[in-house]
mmCIF file of C-alpha atoms in Angstrom:
data_model
loop_
_atom_site.group_PDB
_atom_site.id
_atom_site.type_symbol
_atom_site.label_atom_id
_atom_site.label_comp_id
_atom_site.label_asym_id
_atom_site.label_seq_id
_atom_site.Cartn_x
_atom_site.Cartn_y
_atom_site.Cartn_z
ATOM 1 C CA ARG A 1 -61.409 6.128 49.054
ATOM 2 C CA THR A 2 -63.176 2.795 48.734
ATOM 3 C CA ARG A 3 -62.896 2.877 44.958
ATOM 4 C CA GLU A 4 -59.241 3.900 45.197
ATOM 5 C CA THR A 5 -58.588 0.881 47.426
ATOM 6 C CA ALA A 6 -60.302 -1.452 44.957
ATOM 7 C CA ALA A 7 -58.303 -0.014 42.073
ATOM 8 C CA LEU A 8 -55.015 -0.441 43.949
ATOM 9 C CA ALA A 9 -55.886 -4.032 44.899
ATOM 10 C CA GLN A 10 -56.693 -4.901 41.312
ATOM 11 C CA LYS A 11 -53.444 -3.320 40.130
ATOM 12 C CA LEU A 12 -51.605 -5.648 42.513
ATOM 13 C CA GLY A 13 -53.602 -8.666 41.343
ATOM 14 C CA VAL A 14 -55.703 -8.953 44.520
ATOM 15 C CA PRO A 15 -59.362 -9.974 43.990
ATOM 16 C CA THR A 16 -61.904 -7.413 45.197
ATOM 17 C CA VAL A 17 -65.368 -7.879 46.679
ATOM 18 C CA GLY A 18 -67.606 -4.819 46.673
ATOM 19 C CA VAL A 19 -70.216 -4.747 49.465
ATOM 20 C CA VAL A 20 -72.657 -2.263 47.964
ATOM 21 C CA GLY A 21 -76.114 -0.809 48.418
ATOM 22 C CA SER A 22 -76.585 -0.191 44.698
ATOM 23 C CA ARG A 23 -75.714 -2.358 41.731
ATOM 24 C CA ASP A 24 -75.382 0.774 39.590
ATOM 25 C CA GLY A 25 -72.768 2.603 41.693
ATOM 26 C CA PRO A 26 -69.095 3.094 40.798
ATOM 27 C CA LEU A 27 -67.849 0.499 43.309
ATOM 28 C CA ALA A 28 -70.175 -2.147 41.885
ATOM 29 C CA ALA A 29 -68.864 -1.329 38.432
ATOM 30 C CA SER A 30 -65.217 -1.722 39.449
ATOM 31 C CA ALA A 31 -65.178 -4.665 41.899
ATOM 32 C CA ASP A 32 -64.501 -8.212 40.705
ATOM 33 C CA VAL A 33 -67.377 -9.592 42.792
ATOM 34 C CA VAL A 34 -70.398 -7.636 44.015
ATOM 35 C CA LEU A 35 -72.163 -8.434 47.289
ATOM 36 C CA HIS A 36 -75.423 -6.494 47.087
ATOM 37 C CA ARG A 37 -77.135 -5.604 50.343
ATOM 38 C CA PRO A 38 -79.938 -3.123 49.587
ATOM 39 C CA VAL A 39 -81.230 -0.928 52.411
ATOM 40 C CA ALA A 40 -84.440 1.109 52.471
ATOM 41 C CA LEU A 41 -86.535 2.748 55.178
ATOM 42 C CA ARG A 42 -90.030 1.393 55.629
ATOM 43 C CA GLY A 43 -92.965 3.349 56.980
ATOM 44 C CA THR A 44 -92.358 6.524 58.958
ATOM 45 C CA THR A 45 -89.709 7.484 61.477
ATOM 46 C CA PRO A 46 -90.073 9.698 64.573
ATOM 47 C CA ASN A 47 -89.499 13.423 64.239
ATOM 48 C CA TRP A 48 -85.749 12.983 63.834
ATOM 49 C CA SER A 49 -83.602 12.974 60.760
ATOM 50 C CA PRO A 50 -84.306 9.839 58.665
ATOM 51 C CA ARG A 51 -80.649 10.000 57.698
ATOM 52 C CA VAL A 52 -79.730 8.647 61.127
ATOM 53 C CA TYR A 53 -81.894 5.574 60.650
ATOM 54 C CA LEU A 54 -80.629 4.976 57.145
ATOM 55 C CA ASN A 55 -77.031 5.393 58.329
ATOM 56 C CA ALA A 56 -77.514 2.799 61.073
ATOM 57 C CA ALA A 57 -79.295 0.430 58.691
ATOM 58 C CA GLU A 58 -76.404 0.682 56.211
ATOM 59 C CA TYR A 59 -73.965 -0.239 58.971
ATOM 60 C CA MET A 60 -76.086 -3.209 60.045
ATOM 61 C CA ALA A 61 -76.434 -4.411 56.463
ATOM 62 C CA GLY A 62 -72.674 -4.245 56.006
ATOM 63 C CA LEU A 63 -72.087 -6.324 59.122
ATOM 64 C CA VAL A 64 -74.621 -8.980 58.106
ATOM 65 C CA ALA A 65 -73.161 -9.184 54.595
ATOM 66 C CA LEU A 66 -69.641 -9.700 55.954
ATOM 67 C CA TYR A 67 -70.816 -12.333 58.441
ATOM 68 C CA ALA A 68 -72.535 -14.195 55.595
ATOM 69 C CA LEU A 69 -69.423 -13.932 53.425
ATOM 70 C CA GLY A 70 -67.273 -15.304 56.238
ATOM 71 C CA LEU A 71 -69.578 -18.288 56.748
ATOM 72 C CA HIS A 72 -69.545 -19.172 53.059
ATOM 73 C CA VAL A 73 -65.758 -18.895 52.870
ATOM 74 C CA GLY A 74 -65.474 -21.138 55.938
ATOM 75 C CA CYS A 75 -67.635 -23.785 54.292
ATOM 76 C CA LEU A 76 -65.722 -23.596 51.008
ATOM 77 C CA ARG A 77 -62.405 -24.037 52.795
ATOM 78 C CA GLY A 78 -63.689 -26.884 54.912
ATOM 79 C CA THR A 79 -63.038 -25.097 58.210
ATOM 80 C CA MET A 80 -66.754 -24.960 58.981
ATOM 81 C CA SER A 81 -69.517 -27.488 58.482
ATOM 82 C CA GLN A 82 -72.809 -26.624 56.814
ATOM 83 C CA GLU A 83 -74.568 -27.308 60.111
ATOM 84 C CA GLY A 84 -72.201 -24.954 61.921
ATOM 85 C CA ALA A 85 -72.752 -22.255 59.329
ATOM 86 C CA VAL A 86 -76.527 -22.554 59.688
ATOM 87 C CA ASP A 87 -76.202 -22.240 63.464
ATOM 88 C CA TRP A 88 -74.095 -19.084 63.132
ATOM 89 C CA ARG A 89 -76.486 -17.694 60.550
ATOM 90 C CA ASP A 90 -79.432 -18.222 62.883
ATOM 91 C CA LYS A 91 -77.578 -16.536 65.750
ATOM 92 C CA SER A 92 -76.668 -13.561 63.556
ATOM 93 C CA GLU A 93 -80.277 -13.205 62.433
ATOM 94 C CA GLN A 94 -81.374 -13.201 66.059
ATOM 95 C CA GLY A 95 -78.760 -10.582 66.822
ATOM 96 C CA SER A 96 -80.204 -8.383 64.080
ATOM 97 C CA ASP A 97 -83.693 -8.899 65.485
ATOM 98 C CA ASP A 98 -82.422 -7.756 68.906
ATOM 99 C CA VAL A 99 -81.554 -4.259 67.673
ATOM 100 C CA GLY A 100 -85.023 -2.976 68.575
ATOM 101 C CA ALA A 101 -84.753 -4.316 72.130
ATOM 102 C CA ALA A 102 -81.257 -2.847 72.384
ATOM 103 C CA ALA A 103 -82.598 0.565 71.368
ATOM 104 C CA GLN A 104 -85.410 0.371 73.921
ATOM 105 C CA ALA A 105 -82.923 -0.471 76.655
ATOM 106 C CA ALA A 106 -80.454 2.231 75.653
ATOM 107 C CA ASP A 107 -82.710 5.148 74.768
ATOM 108 C CA PRO A 108 -83.823 6.330 78.238
ATOM 109 C CA VAL A 109 -80.291 5.974 79.598
ATOM 110 C CA MET A 110 -78.759 7.903 76.704
ATOM 111 C CA ARG A 111 -81.438 10.605 76.835
ATOM 112 C CA ASP A 112 -80.778 11.260 80.519
ATOM 113 C CA LEU A 113 -77.039 11.150 79.982
ATOM 114 C CA ALA A 114 -77.216 13.697 77.147
ATOM 115 C CA ARG A 115 -78.839 16.176 79.532
ATOM 116 C CA SER A 116 -75.771 16.034 81.760
ATOM 117 C CA MET A 117 -73.233 16.460 78.955
ATOM 118 C CA ASP A 118 -73.816 20.054 77.841
ATOM 119 C CA GLY A 119 -70.243 21.075 78.725
ATOM 120 C CA VAL A 120 -68.539 17.931 77.475
ATOM 121 C CA ASP A 121 -66.392 18.251 74.333
ATOM 122 C CA THR A 122 -64.639 14.848 74.246
ATOM 123 C CA LEU A 123 -66.021 11.342 74.615
ATOM 124 C CA TRP A 124 -63.965 8.148 74.498
ATOM 125 C CA VAL A 125 -65.315 4.814 73.297
ATOM 126 C CA LEU A 126 -63.433 1.681 74.387
ATOM 127 C CA GLY A 127 -63.679 -1.780 72.880
ATOM 128 C CA ALA A 128 -61.590 -4.935 72.583
ATOM 129 C CA GLY A 129 -61.629 -7.700 69.985
ATOM 130 C CA PRO A 130 -64.757 -7.482 67.806
ATOM 131 C CA ARG A 131 -65.807 -4.250 69.553
ATOM 132 C CA ARG A 132 -62.656 -2.401 68.490
ATOM 133 C CA GLY A 133 -64.292 -1.658 65.155
ATOM 134 C CA THR A 134 -67.548 -0.849 66.948
ATOM 135 C CA ALA A 135 -65.650 1.716 69.033
ATOM 136 C CA ASP A 136 -64.299 3.302 65.836
ATOM 137 C CA TYR A 137 -67.769 3.469 64.324
ATOM 138 C CA SER A 138 -69.317 4.830 67.532
ATOM 139 C CA ALA A 139 -66.705 7.567 67.878
ATOM 140 C CA ALA A 140 -67.380 8.587 64.271
ATOM 141 C CA LYS A 141 -71.055 9.166 65.112
ATOM 142 C CA PHE A 142 -70.089 11.844 67.624
ATOM 143 C CA HIS A 143 -67.987 13.574 64.971
ATOM 144 C CA GLU A 144 -70.632 13.399 62.273
ATOM 145 C CA GLN A 145 -73.813 14.061 64.205
ATOM 146 C CA VAL A 146 -73.102 16.445 67.093
ATOM 147 C CA PRO A 147 -70.203 17.359 66.383
ATOM 148 C CA LEU A 148 -68.233 16.277 69.425
ATOM 149 C CA ASN A 149 -64.676 14.954 69.659
ATOM 150 C CA GLY A 150 -65.211 11.198 69.652
ATOM 151 C CA VAL A 151 -62.060 9.184 70.335
ATOM 152 C CA SER A 152 -61.972 5.408 69.936
ATOM 153 C CA GLN A 153 -59.402 3.288 71.723
ATOM 154 C CA ASP A 154 -58.564 -0.300 72.477
ATOM 155 C CA LEU A 155 -59.681 -1.253 75.963
ATOM 156 C CA GLU A 156 -56.183 -2.180 77.126
ATOM 157 C CA GLU A 157 -54.403 0.733 75.457
ATOM 158 C CA TRP A 158 -56.686 3.235 77.190
ATOM 159 C CA ALA A 159 -55.424 1.958 80.527
ATOM 160 C CA HIS A 160 -51.866 2.849 79.507
ATOM 161 C CA LEU A 161 -52.611 6.166 77.772
ATOM 162 C CA GLN A 162 -55.861 8.115 78.222
ATOM 163 C CA TYR A 163 -56.208 6.983 81.829
ATOM 164 C CA PHE A 164 -53.670 9.666 82.692
ATOM 165 C CA LEU A 165 -55.864 12.310 81.077
ATOM 166 C CA THR A 166 -58.731 11.094 83.241
ATOM 167 C CA LEU A 167 -56.592 11.689 86.331
ATOM 168 C CA GLY A 168 -56.252 15.300 85.205
ATOM 169 C CA TRP A 169 -59.647 15.929 83.665
ATOM 170 C CA GLY A 170 -61.783 14.259 86.324
ATOM 171 C CA ALA A 171 -65.487 14.582 85.485
ATOM 172 C CA GLY A 172 -64.529 16.036 82.112
ATOM 173 C CA ALA A 173 -63.457 12.547 81.021
ATOM 174 C CA VAL A 174 -66.518 10.642 79.771
ATOM 175 C CA VAL A 175 -65.769 7.062 78.754
ATOM 176 C CA LEU A 176 -68.154 4.674 76.981
ATOM 177 C CA VAL A 177 -67.030 1.093 77.737
ATOM 178 C CA LEU A 178 -68.294 -1.651 75.392
ATOM 179 C CA ALA A 179 -68.029 -4.845 77.428
ATOM 180 C CA PRO A 180 -70.036 -7.919 76.419
ATOM 181 C CA LYS A 181 -69.527 -11.344 77.923
ATOM 182 C CA GLY A 182 -66.207 -12.623 76.702
ATOM 183 C CA ARG A 183 -62.463 -12.542 77.129
ATOM 184 C CA SER A 184 -62.208 -8.851 78.039
ATOM 185 C CA THR A 185 -64.827 -8.828 80.804
ATOM 186 C CA ASP A 186 -62.378 -8.916 83.736
ATOM 187 C CA ARG A 187 -60.256 -6.101 82.290
ATOM 188 C CA ALA A 188 -63.359 -4.041 81.584
ATOM 189 C CA ALA A 189 -64.371 -4.360 85.244
ATOM 190 C CA GLU A 190 -60.929 -3.153 86.353
ATOM 191 C CA ILE A 191 -61.064 -0.199 83.978
ATOM 192 C CA LEU A 192 -64.510 0.822 85.208
ATOM 193 C CA THR A 193 -63.117 0.903 88.738
ATOM 194 C CA GLY A 194 -60.106 2.880 87.528
ATOM 195 C CA ILE A 195 -62.309 5.470 85.819
ATOM 196 C CA ARG A 196 -64.366 5.989 88.971
ATOM 197 C CA GLN A 197 -61.314 6.248 91.216
ATOM 198 C CA ALA A 198 -59.746 8.786 88.837
ATOM 199 C CA GLY A 199 -62.872 10.939 89.035
ATOM 200 C CA GLY A 200 -64.042 10.222 85.466
ATOM 201 C CA ARG A 201 -67.481 9.288 84.227
ATOM 202 C CA ALA A 202 -67.948 5.739 82.912
ATOM 203 C CA ILE A 203 -70.863 4.551 80.788
ATOM 204 C CA LEU A 204 -71.101 0.771 80.675
ATOM 205 C CA VAL A 205 -72.684 -1.108 77.759
ATOM 206 C CA THR A 206 -72.901 -4.830 78.475
ATOM 207 C CA ASP A 207 -74.900 -8.046 78.337
ATOM 208 C CA ASP A 208 -72.885 -9.603 81.181
ATOM 209 C CA PRO A 209 -74.878 -10.097 84.424
ATOM 210 C CA GLN A 210 -71.628 -10.014 86.388
ATOM 211 C CA LEU A 211 -70.779 -6.525 85.135
ATOM 212 C CA LEU A 212 -74.352 -5.347 85.636
ATOM 213 C CA GLY A 213 -73.869 -5.946 89.341
ATOM 214 C CA GLN A 214 -70.874 -3.610 89.487
ATOM 215 C CA ASN A 215 -71.487 -0.073 90.754
ATOM 216 C CA ASP A 216 -68.509 1.781 89.254
ATOM 217 C CA ALA A 217 -70.336 3.127 86.188
ATOM 218 C CA GLU A 218 -72.344 6.338 86.249
ATOM 219 C CA ALA A 219 -74.778 4.910 83.689
ATOM 220 C CA VAL A 220 -75.419 1.340 82.561
ATOM 221 C CA VAL A 221 -77.079 -0.001 79.408
ATOM 222 C CA ALA A 222 -78.111 -3.664 79.707
ATOM 223 C CA LEU A 223 -78.342 -5.101 76.197
ATOM 224 C CA PRO A 224 -79.881 -8.413 75.066
ATOM 225 C CA ASP A 225 -77.548 -11.406 75.165
ATOM 226 C CA ALA A 226 -75.321 -11.217 72.057
ATOM 227 C CA ARG A 227 -75.166 -15.067 72.072
ATOM 228 C CA ASP A 228 -71.512 -14.909 71.137
ATOM 229 C CA GLU A 229 -68.808 -12.288 71.547
ATOM 230 C CA LEU A 230 -68.159 -12.310 67.790
ATOM 231 C CA LEU A 231 -71.735 -11.177 67.140
ATOM 232 C CA SER A 232 -71.751 -8.352 69.704
ATOM 233 C CA PRO A 233 -71.150 -5.616 67.058
ATOM 234 C CA LEU A 234 -74.710 -6.186 65.805
ATOM 235 C CA THR A 235 -76.177 -4.497 68.889
ATOM 236 C CA PHE A 236 -73.332 -2.780 70.735
ATOM 237 C CA HIS A 237 -73.277 0.180 68.333
ATOM 238 C CA VAL A 238 -76.837 1.168 69.256
ATOM 239 C CA PRO A 239 -76.204 3.108 72.522
ATOM 240 C CA ALA A 240 -73.621 5.402 70.899
ATOM 241 C CA GLN A 241 -75.962 5.993 67.955
ATOM 242 C CA LEU A 242 -78.677 7.128 70.349
ATOM 243 C CA LEU A 243 -76.381 9.211 72.554
ATOM 244 C CA ALA A 244 -75.066 11.067 69.507
ATOM 245 C CA LEU A 245 -78.613 11.668 68.325
ATOM 246 C CA HIS A 246 -79.809 13.043 71.666
ATOM 247 C CA LEU A 247 -76.745 15.278 71.960
ATOM 248 C CA ALA A 248 -77.342 16.612 68.446
ATOM 249 C CA ARG A 249 -81.002 17.338 69.205
ATOM 250 C CA ARG A 250 -80.050 19.233 72.352
ATOM 251 C CA ARG A 251 -77.656 21.336 70.269
ATOM 252 C CA SER A 252 -80.299 21.925 67.582
ATOM 253 C CA VAL A 253 -78.278 20.333 64.797
ATOM 254 C CA PRO A 254 -80.628 20.525 61.772
ATOM 255 C CA GLU A 255 -79.484 17.620 59.578
ATOM 256 C CA ILE A 256 -77.500 14.645 60.815
ATOM 257 C CA PRO A 257 -75.271 13.167 59.636
ATOM 258 C CA LEU A 258 -73.986 15.297 56.770
ATOM 259 C CA ARG A 259 -74.008 13.707 53.342
ATOM 260 C CA ARG A 260 -72.462 14.402 49.955
ATOM 261 C CA THR A 261 -75.469 16.310 48.627
ATOM 262 C CA ASP A 262 -75.184 18.862 51.440
ATOM 263 C CA ASP A 263 -72.506 20.621 49.351
ATOM 264 C CA ARG A 264 -69.639 20.094 51.778
ATOM 265 C CA TRP A 265 -66.873 19.861 49.202
ATOM 266 C CA LEU A 266 -64.598 17.396 50.994
ATOM 267 C CA ILE A 267 -67.213 14.720 51.764
ATOM 268 C CA ARG A 268 -68.728 15.425 48.365
ATOM 269 C CA GLY A 269 -65.473 14.272 46.850
ATOM 270 C CA GLY A 270 -63.730 17.614 46.500
ATOM 271 C CA ASP A 271 -60.454 17.841 44.651
ATOM 272 C CA LEU A 272 -58.042 20.601 45.650
ATOM 273 C CA ARG A 273 -56.898 20.985 42.060
ATOM 274 C CA THR A 274 -60.489 21.582 40.954
ATOM 275 C CA GLU A 275 -61.630 23.603 43.964
ATOM 276 C CA PHE A 276 -58.839 26.171 43.729
ATOM 277 C CA ALA A 277 -58.168 26.145 39.989
#
C-alpha cells in the first residue's frame, strides 16, 4: 500500500519521500527522496519474540526520522531558527532515551492488568492531538499480537460515542487513556471520571502530576516527562506495547506479531486474482 501511494503521488506530480529501513527495498527504489533509518537488534532479548522489539524499534525510528525531517523543513522555510532546531533535536533525543524508563514504569502495571483481562475482548485506546496517531498504533498492537479487538478513538469523540457502550458494558469496557501534560489534560480528567461513574475500567498513561493525583483510574502508568506534548508519541506507545505482549503470552501466542514470511497470504501481499486463479 505504501508503494501504491508513492506511485499515485508521482503520477499526480507530488514529490515523494520514502522513510525506509533498507536502501535496497522497493519503496527506496521508487521514491524521489530516500530517508534511510536502519534498525537492528543488539545483544539478546528476554525470552519473548524478538519480533516485538524490532517492531517497536521500527516505529521509534520512523518517528525520529519524521521529527528530523520536520526540523530541517522548518529551517529551510525560515519558520524555525537553527538554535531552535537544535533544541528540539536534543529534546527528541532525550525522549528516545526515556523509552527504557517508560518500559520499566509500565511493565509491572501492564503485567498485573493482563492477569485481570482474561475475559476481555475489546480494548479502547484514546488520544488527542499528537497521541491520536499513537492511539491508532497502540490499538493495532492488540490486533496483531493477541489478537484482541483494539479500537482507537479521539479523546473527545469517545465521550460522544463509545461512552454509551461503557454505560451498557460496565466492567467489560476497558479504556486506555493517553494523557500527557498539554491542552487535553482537563478533558482527560473528566473522561476518567466518566468511565468510573459508568462502571468501566480506565487505564491512565500520563506524565502529568495533576492527573497522577486523581483516583478515577483502575491502573496508572507514570511516564517520564515528555518535555513537550508534541514529543509524547516517543514514549506513550510503550504501555500498550507491553500490555499486548503480556496478553499474548498469557494466551500462548507463539509468534508475535505476524509477518509476511509467516505465509499469511494477505499480509504477504496476496492477490485475489493469483490466489484463486
